[in-house]
mmCIF file of N, CA and C in Angstrom:
data_model
loop_
_atom_site.group_PDB
_atom_site.id
_atom_site.type_symbol
_atom_site.label_atom_id
_atom_site.label_comp_id
_atom_site.label_asym_id
_atom_site.label_seq_id
_atom_site.Cartn_x
_atom_site.Cartn_y
_atom_site.Cartn_z
ATOM 1 N N MET B 1 0.853 -1.166 0.000
ATOM 2 C CA MET B 1 0.000 0.000 0.000
ATOM 3 C C MET B 1 0.903 1.234 0.000
ATOM 4 N N THR B 2 0.734 2.074 -0.989
ATOM 5 C CA THR B 2 1.578 3.260 -1.110
ATOM 6 C C THR B 2 0.984 4.430 -0.326
ATOM 7 N N MET B 3 1.784 5.454 -0.145
ATOM 8 C CA MET B 3 1.324 6.655 0.558
ATOM 9 C C MET B 3 0.172 7.306 -0.201
ATOM 10 N N GLU B 4 0.246 7.286 -1.532
ATOM 11 C CA GLU B 4 -0.819 7.868 -2.334
ATOM 12 C C GLU B 4 -2.127 7.130 -2.110
ATOM 13 N N PHE B 5 -2.058 5.779 -2.056
ATOM 14 C CA PHE B 5 -3.275 5.008 -1.806
ATOM 15 C C PHE B 5 -3.826 5.307 -0.423
ATOM 16 N N LEU B 6 -2.942 5.438 0.549
ATOM 17 C CA LEU B 6 -3.385 5.724 1.913
ATOM 18 C C LEU B 6 -4.118 7.065 1.965
ATOM 19 N N ILE B 7 -3.610 8.064 1.265
ATOM 20 C CA ILE B 7 -4.259 9.379 1.253
ATOM 21 C C ILE B 7 -5.594 9.310 0.518
ATOM 22 N N ILE B 8 -5.649 8.588 -0.587
ATOM 23 C CA ILE B 8 -6.914 8.427 -1.316
ATOM 24 C C ILE B 8 -7.930 7.685 -0.451
ATOM 25 N N ALA B 9 -7.494 6.602 0.200
ATOM 26 C CA ALA B 9 -8.385 5.846 1.072
ATOM 27 C C ALA B 9 -8.878 6.714 2.221
ATOM 28 N N LEU B 10 -7.996 7.524 2.766
ATOM 29 C CA LEU B 10 -8.374 8.433 3.844
ATOM 30 C C LEU B 10 -9.403 9.450 3.366
ATOM 31 N N PHE B 11 -9.229 9.944 2.161
ATOM 32 C CA PHE B 11 -10.192 10.881 1.577
ATOM 33 C C PHE B 11 -11.559 10.217 1.404
ATOM 34 N N VAL B 12 -11.565 9.006 0.864
ATOM 35 C CA VAL B 12 -12.826 8.275 0.661
ATOM 36 C C VAL B 12 -13.500 8.000 1.998
ATOM 37 N N VAL B 13 -12.724 7.561 2.979
ATOM 38 C CA VAL B 13 -13.286 7.284 4.308
ATOM 39 C C VAL B 13 -13.857 8.560 4.919
ATOM 40 N N SER B 14 -13.180 9.677 4.743
ATOM 41 C CA SER B 14 -13.687 10.923 5.332
ATOM 42 C C SER B 14 -15.003 11.343 4.684
ATOM 43 N N ILE B 15 -15.117 11.193 3.381
ATOM 44 C CA ILE B 15 -16.367 11.530 2.695
ATOM 45 C C ILE B 15 -17.489 10.608 3.163
ATOM 46 N N LEU B 16 -17.225 9.301 3.158
ATOM 47 C CA LEU B 16 -18.245 8.350 3.585
ATOM 48 C C LEU B 16 -18.635 8.553 5.044
ATOM 49 N N THR B 17 -17.662 8.880 5.884
ATOM 50 C CA THR B 17 -17.947 9.124 7.299
ATOM 51 C C THR B 17 -18.849 10.337 7.462
ATOM 52 N N ASN B 18 -18.508 11.433 6.782
ATOM 53 C CA ASN B 18 -19.329 12.640 6.892
ATOM 54 C C ASN B 18 -20.758 12.398 6.434
ATOM 55 N N LEU B 19 -20.921 11.726 5.307
ATOM 56 C CA LEU B 19 -22.267 11.455 4.800
ATOM 57 C C LEU B 19 -23.043 10.521 5.725
ATOM 58 N N THR B 20 -22.367 9.489 6.222
ATOM 59 C CA THR B 20 -23.027 8.526 7.105
ATOM 60 C C THR B 20 -23.421 9.169 8.430
ATOM 61 N N VAL B 21 -22.525 9.942 9.011
ATOM 62 C CA VAL B 21 -22.823 10.590 10.294
ATOM 63 C C VAL B 21 -23.979 11.579 10.138
ATOM 64 N N GLU B 22 -23.997 12.336 9.058
ATOM 65 C CA GLU B 22 -25.105 13.271 8.844
ATOM 66 C C GLU B 22 -26.429 12.525 8.721
ATOM 67 N N GLY B 23 -26.422 11.398 8.020
ATOM 68 C CA GLY B 23 -27.638 10.592 7.900
ATOM 69 C C GLY B 23 -28.101 10.046 9.244
ATOM 70 N N ILE B 24 -27.163 9.542 10.029
ATOM 71 C CA ILE B 24 -27.497 9.003 11.352
ATOM 72 C C ILE B 24 -28.008 10.128 12.259
ATOM 73 N N LYS B 25 -27.372 11.296 12.195
ATOM 74 C CA LYS B 25 -27.799 12.419 13.028
ATOM 75 C C LYS B 25 -29.227 12.843 12.697
ATOM 76 N N LYS B 26 -29.577 12.849 11.407
ATOM 77 C CA LYS B 26 -30.941 13.208 11.021
ATOM 78 C C LYS B 26 -31.942 12.198 11.571
ATOM 79 N N LEU B 27 -31.587 10.905 11.490
ATOM 80 C CA LEU B 27 -32.481 9.881 12.041
ATOM 81 C C LEU B 27 -32.639 10.027 13.550
ATOM 82 N N LEU B 28 -31.536 10.263 14.250
ATOM 83 C CA LEU B 28 -31.598 10.386 15.699
ATOM 84 C C LEU B 28 -32.307 11.671 16.132
ATOM 85 N N ASP B 29 -32.148 12.745 15.365
ATOM 86 C CA ASP B 29 -32.838 13.991 15.686
ATOM 87 C C ASP B 29 -34.354 13.835 15.548
ATOM 88 N N LYS B 30 -34.792 13.065 14.556
ATOM 89 C CA LYS B 30 -36.227 12.819 14.380
ATOM 90 C C LYS B 30 -36.805 12.059 15.571
ATOM 91 N N LYS B 31 -35.985 11.188 16.164
ATOM 92 C CA LYS B 31 -36.446 10.391 17.296
ATOM 93 C C LYS B 31 -36.116 11.038 18.635
ATOM 94 N N SER B 32 -35.535 12.225 18.600
ATOM 95 C CA SER B 32 -35.170 12.984 19.813
ATOM 96 C C SER B 32 -34.258 12.187 20.746
ATOM 97 N N VAL B 33 -33.236 11.572 20.163
ATOM 98 C CA VAL B 33 -32.270 10.788 20.929
ATOM 99 C C VAL B 33 -31.039 11.650 21.199
ATOM 100 N N ASP B 34 -30.535 11.594 22.438
ATOM 101 C CA ASP B 34 -29.296 12.308 22.769
ATOM 102 C C ASP B 34 -28.094 11.480 22.302
ATOM 103 N N TYR B 35 -27.096 12.158 21.747
ATOM 104 C CA TYR B 35 -25.905 11.475 21.252
ATOM 105 C C TYR B 35 -24.734 12.445 21.246
ATOM 106 N N SER B 36 -23.541 11.881 21.172
ATOM 107 C CA SER B 36 -22.327 12.684 21.049
ATOM 108 C C SER B 36 -21.842 12.591 19.605
ATOM 109 N N SER B 37 -21.798 13.720 18.926
ATOM 110 C CA SER B 37 -21.408 13.738 17.510
ATOM 111 C C SER B 37 -19.983 13.251 17.301
ATOM 112 N N ASN B 38 -19.060 13.660 18.177
ATOM 113 C CA ASN B 38 -17.665 13.251 18.016
ATOM 114 C C ASN B 38 -17.482 11.752 18.204
ATOM 115 N N VAL B 39 -18.149 11.188 19.197
ATOM 116 C CA VAL B 39 -18.037 9.738 19.421
ATOM 117 C C VAL B 39 -18.638 8.992 18.240
ATOM 118 N N MET B 40 -19.789 9.449 17.768
ATOM 119 C CA MET B 40 -20.424 8.799 16.625
ATOM 120 C C MET B 40 -19.530 8.880 15.396
ATOM 121 N N ALA B 41 -18.924 10.039 15.149
ATOM 122 C CA ALA B 41 -18.036 10.200 13.997
ATOM 123 C C ALA B 41 -16.802 9.318 14.124
ATOM 124 N N ALA B 42 -16.241 9.229 15.319
ATOM 125 C CA ALA B 42 -15.051 8.406 15.529
ATOM 126 C C ALA B 42 -15.345 6.933 15.289
ATOM 127 N N VAL B 43 -16.422 6.443 15.868
ATOM 128 C CA VAL B 43 -16.781 5.025 15.700
ATOM 129 C C VAL B 43 -17.124 4.734 14.242
ATOM 130 N N THR B 44 -17.884 5.617 13.629
ATOM 131 C CA THR B 44 -18.263 5.421 12.220
ATOM 132 C C THR B 44 -17.042 5.408 11.320
ATOM 133 N N SER B 45 -16.084 6.298 11.558
ATOM 134 C CA SER B 45 -14.894 6.349 10.704
ATOM 135 C C SER B 45 -14.057 5.085 10.827
ATOM 136 N N VAL B 46 -13.931 4.552 12.036
ATOM 137 C CA VAL B 46 -13.149 3.327 12.219
ATOM 138 C C VAL B 46 -13.854 2.149 11.554
ATOM 139 N N VAL B 47 -15.173 2.060 11.709
ATOM 140 C CA VAL B 47 -15.925 0.961 11.079
ATOM 141 C C VAL B 47 -15.804 1.037 9.557
ATOM 142 N N ILE B 48 -15.949 2.229 9.000
ATOM 143 C CA ILE B 48 -15.850 2.380 7.547
ATOM 144 C C ILE B 48 -14.436 2.086 7.057
ATOM 145 N N SER B 49 -13.419 2.515 7.779
ATOM 146 C CA SER B 49 -12.048 2.246 7.346
ATOM 147 C C SER B 49 -11.724 0.757 7.409
ATOM 148 N N VAL B 50 -12.225 0.066 8.417
ATOM 149 C CA VAL B 50 -12.012 -1.387 8.498
ATOM 150 C C VAL B 50 -12.733 -2.090 7.347
ATOM 151 N N ALA B 51 -13.970 -1.674 7.058
ATOM 152 C CA ALA B 51 -14.721 -2.278 5.955
ATOM 153 C C ALA B 51 -14.048 -2.001 4.611
ATOM 154 N N LEU B 52 -13.582 -0.775 4.410
ATOM 155 C CA LEU B 52 -12.885 -0.422 3.172
ATOM 156 C C LEU B 52 -11.589 -1.223 3.026
ATOM 157 N N SER B 53 -10.863 -1.372 4.127
ATOM 158 C CA SER B 53 -9.617 -2.142 4.103
ATOM 159 C C SER B 53 -9.877 -3.609 3.785
ATOM 160 N N ALA B 54 -10.902 -4.166 4.398
ATOM 161 C CA ALA B 54 -11.246 -5.569 4.117
ATOM 162 C C ALA B 54 -11.636 -5.736 2.657
ATOM 163 N N GLY B 55 -12.419 -4.801 2.145
ATOM 164 C CA GLY B 55 -12.789 -4.855 0.730
ATOM 165 C C GLY B 55 -11.589 -4.760 -0.186
ATOM 166 N N TYR B 56 -10.639 -3.888 0.149
ATOM 167 C CA TYR B 56 -9.416 -3.733 -0.638
ATOM 168 C C TYR B 56 -8.601 -5.029 -0.634
ATOM 169 N N LEU B 57 -8.448 -5.624 0.546
ATOM 170 C CA LEU B 57 -7.663 -6.861 0.638
ATOM 171 C C LEU B 57 -8.316 -7.999 -0.135
ATOM 172 N N ILE B 58 -9.629 -8.086 -0.071
ATOM 173 C CA ILE B 58 -10.338 -9.143 -0.796
ATOM 174 C C ILE B 58 -10.267 -8.898 -2.294
ATOM 175 N N TYR B 59 -10.495 -7.662 -2.717
ATOM 176 C CA TYR B 59 -10.495 -7.334 -4.143
ATOM 177 C C TYR B 59 -9.129 -7.554 -4.781
ATOM 178 N N THR B 60 -8.068 -7.158 -4.103
ATOM 179 C CA THR B 60 -6.726 -7.292 -4.673
ATOM 180 C C THR B 60 -6.075 -8.631 -4.334
ATOM 181 N N GLU B 61 -6.777 -9.460 -3.555
ATOM 182 C CA GLU B 61 -6.272 -10.768 -3.126
ATOM 183 C C GLU B 61 -4.914 -10.637 -2.439
ATOM 184 N N THR B 62 -4.779 -9.591 -1.622
ATOM 185 C CA THR B 62 -3.552 -9.328 -0.889
ATOM 186 C C THR B 62 -3.546 -10.132 0.396
ATOM 187 N N MET B 63 -2.427 -10.784 0.665
ATOM 188 C CA MET B 63 -2.292 -11.535 1.902
ATOM 189 C C MET B 63 -2.035 -10.567 3.048
ATOM 190 N N LEU B 64 -2.656 -10.822 4.177
ATOM 191 C CA LEU B 64 -2.473 -9.977 5.349
ATOM 192 C C LEU B 64 -1.151 -10.342 6.014
ATOM 193 N N ASN B 65 -0.264 -9.372 6.104
ATOM 194 C CA ASN B 65 1.006 -9.577 6.793
ATOM 195 C C ASN B 65 1.205 -8.419 7.768
ATOM 196 N N ALA B 66 2.338 -8.399 8.432
ATOM 197 C CA ALA B 66 2.581 -7.384 9.461
ATOM 198 C C ALA B 66 2.577 -5.973 8.873
ATOM 199 N N LYS B 67 3.195 -5.791 7.714
ATOM 200 C CA LYS B 67 3.260 -4.459 7.102
ATOM 201 C C LYS B 67 1.862 -3.964 6.744
ATOM 202 N N ILE B 68 1.070 -4.807 6.108
ATOM 203 C CA ILE B 68 -0.295 -4.425 5.742
ATOM 204 C C ILE B 68 -1.115 -4.168 7.003
ATOM 205 N N GLY B 69 -0.910 -4.972 8.037
ATOM 206 C CA GLY B 69 -1.624 -4.775 9.302
ATOM 207 C C GLY B 69 -1.345 -3.425 9.916
ATOM 208 N N VAL B 70 -0.080 -3.020 9.902
ATOM 209 C CA VAL B 70 0.299 -1.703 10.440
ATOM 210 C C VAL B 70 -0.330 -0.592 9.601
ATOM 211 N N GLU B 71 -0.323 -0.753 8.282
ATOM 212 C CA GLU B 71 -0.918 0.259 7.411
ATOM 213 C C GLU B 71 -2.424 0.370 7.626
ATOM 214 N N LEU B 72 -3.083 -0.751 7.857
ATOM 215 C CA LEU B 72 -4.523 -0.721 8.102
ATOM 216 C C LEU B 72 -4.844 -0.082 9.450
ATOM 217 N N ILE B 73 -4.020 -0.351 10.437
ATOM 218 C CA ILE B 73 -4.197 0.301 11.739
ATOM 219 C C ILE B 73 -3.974 1.805 11.594
ATOM 220 N N ALA B 74 -2.964 2.186 10.814
ATOM 221 C CA ALA B 74 -2.707 3.610 10.569
ATOM 222 C C ALA B 74 -3.895 4.260 9.871
ATOM 223 N N LEU B 75 -4.495 3.563 8.897
ATOM 224 C CA LEU B 75 -5.667 4.106 8.207
ATOM 225 C C LEU B 75 -6.822 4.293 9.185
ATOM 226 N N ALA B 76 -7.054 3.314 10.045
ATOM 227 C CA ALA B 76 -8.137 3.432 11.030
ATOM 228 C C ALA B 76 -7.876 4.602 11.977
ATOM 229 N N TYR B 77 -6.641 4.737 12.441
ATOM 230 C CA TYR B 77 -6.305 5.835 13.356
ATOM 231 C C TYR B 77 -6.417 7.189 12.664
ATOM 232 N N LEU B 78 -5.886 7.287 11.449
ATOM 233 C CA LEU B 78 -5.970 8.551 10.715
ATOM 234 C C LEU B 78 -7.420 8.907 10.391
ATOM 235 N N SER B 79 -8.240 7.910 10.089
ATOM 236 C CA SER B 79 -9.647 8.204 9.819
ATOM 237 C C SER B 79 -10.341 8.705 11.082
ATOM 238 N N PHE B 80 -9.931 8.181 12.242
ATOM 239 C CA PHE B 80 -10.439 8.682 13.513
ATOM 240 C C PHE B 80 -10.053 10.151 13.683
ATOM 241 N N LEU B 81 -8.798 10.479 13.385
ATOM 242 C CA LEU B 81 -8.347 11.876 13.496
ATOM 243 C C LEU B 81 -9.085 12.784 12.521
ATOM 244 N N VAL B 82 -9.301 12.297 11.302
ATOM 245 C CA VAL B 82 -10.022 13.086 10.310
ATOM 246 C C VAL B 82 -11.447 13.356 10.780
ATOM 247 N N ALA B 83 -12.078 12.346 11.346
ATOM 248 C CA ALA B 83 -13.464 12.511 11.788
ATOM 249 C C ALA B 83 -13.578 13.502 12.936
ATOM 250 N N THR B 84 -12.551 13.582 13.766
ATOM 251 C CA THR B 84 -12.639 14.465 14.924
ATOM 252 C C THR B 84 -11.956 15.814 14.712
ATOM 253 N N ASN B 85 -10.945 15.892 13.824
ATOM 254 C CA ASN B 85 -10.197 17.142 13.640
ATOM 255 C C ASN B 85 -10.346 17.767 12.265
ATOM 256 N N GLY B 86 -10.563 16.977 11.261
ATOM 257 C CA GLY B 86 -10.694 17.506 9.907
ATOM 258 C C GLY B 86 -9.625 16.969 8.974
ATOM 259 N N TYR B 87 -10.011 16.802 7.717
ATOM 260 C CA TYR B 87 -9.155 16.211 6.695
ATOM 261 C C TYR B 87 -7.931 17.088 6.423
ATOM 262 N N ASP B 88 -8.129 18.383 6.306
ATOM 263 C CA ASP B 88 -7.022 19.286 5.960
ATOM 264 C C ASP B 88 -5.897 19.252 6.992
ATOM 265 N N LYS B 89 -6.244 19.230 8.263
ATOM 266 C CA LYS B 89 -5.233 19.198 9.329
ATOM 267 C C LYS B 89 -4.415 17.910 9.267
ATOM 268 N N VAL B 90 -5.080 16.778 9.038
ATOM 269 C CA VAL B 90 -4.379 15.492 9.003
ATOM 270 C C VAL B 90 -3.463 15.412 7.786
ATOM 271 N N ILE B 91 -3.928 15.848 6.622
ATOM 272 C CA ILE B 91 -3.101 15.832 5.407
ATOM 273 C C ILE B 91 -1.901 16.756 5.580
ATOM 274 N N GLN B 92 -2.105 17.906 6.205
ATOM 275 C CA GLN B 92 -0.995 18.823 6.467
ATOM 276 C C GLN B 92 0.056 18.164 7.355
ATOM 277 N N ALA B 93 -0.380 17.444 8.379
ATOM 278 C CA ALA B 93 0.556 16.749 9.266
ATOM 279 C C ALA B 93 1.304 15.637 8.526
ATOM 280 N N ILE B 94 0.607 14.895 7.674
ATOM 281 C CA ILE B 94 1.260 13.823 6.910
ATOM 282 C C ILE B 94 2.327 14.405 5.992
ATOM 283 N N LYS B 95 2.021 15.507 5.314
ATOM 284 C CA LYS B 95 3.005 16.135 4.426
ATOM 285 C C LYS B 95 4.211 16.640 5.186
ATOM 286 N N GLN B 96 4.001 17.196 6.372
ATOM 287 C CA GLN B 96 5.119 17.689 7.171
ATOM 288 C C GLN B 96 5.996 16.533 7.645
ATOM 289 N N ILE B 97 5.388 15.432 8.043
ATOM 290 C CA ILE B 97 6.158 14.247 8.460
ATOM 291 C C ILE B 97 6.929 13.674 7.284
ATOM 292 N N LYS B 98 6.283 13.650 6.124
ATOM 293 C CA LYS B 98 6.933 13.122 4.913
ATOM 294 C C LYS B 98 8.146 13.975 4.543
ATOM 295 N N GLN B 99 8.069 15.300 4.708
ATOM 296 C CA GLN B 99 9.197 16.186 4.385
ATOM 297 C C GLN B 99 10.345 15.998 5.371
ATOM 298 N N ILE B 100 10.030 15.717 6.616
ATOM 299 C CA ILE B 100 11.079 15.491 7.615
ATOM 300 C C ILE B 100 11.866 14.232 7.273
ATOM 301 N N GLY B 101 11.178 13.204 6.745
ATOM 302 C CA GLY B 101 11.814 11.938 6.415
ATOM 303 C C GLY B 101 12.739 12.000 5.216
ATOM 304 N N LYS B 102 12.695 13.072 4.440
ATOM 305 C CA LYS B 102 13.538 13.168 3.239
ATOM 306 C C LYS B 102 14.904 13.672 3.545
#
């Protein structure tokens, strides 16, 4: 999994998370249920990133190894950060870390 794929996957997860959370919030608001938006966004982003990762592994017939496992955990964690802090902040941090490594 390349850095470019990780950023694309993170972008897709952030879009799907935002749309899903907004849909869930509308349903819960109609039923007058109390909820925490940040917790809902965090849980939704991790679930979507795990589902997307599983789909990617199945589609590409990639064997799960330690490197792929670490990358999938990183995707889940970054999607959590995106859901709670925003996509732009996380991408900015990734670019700064990438520049330090050069």
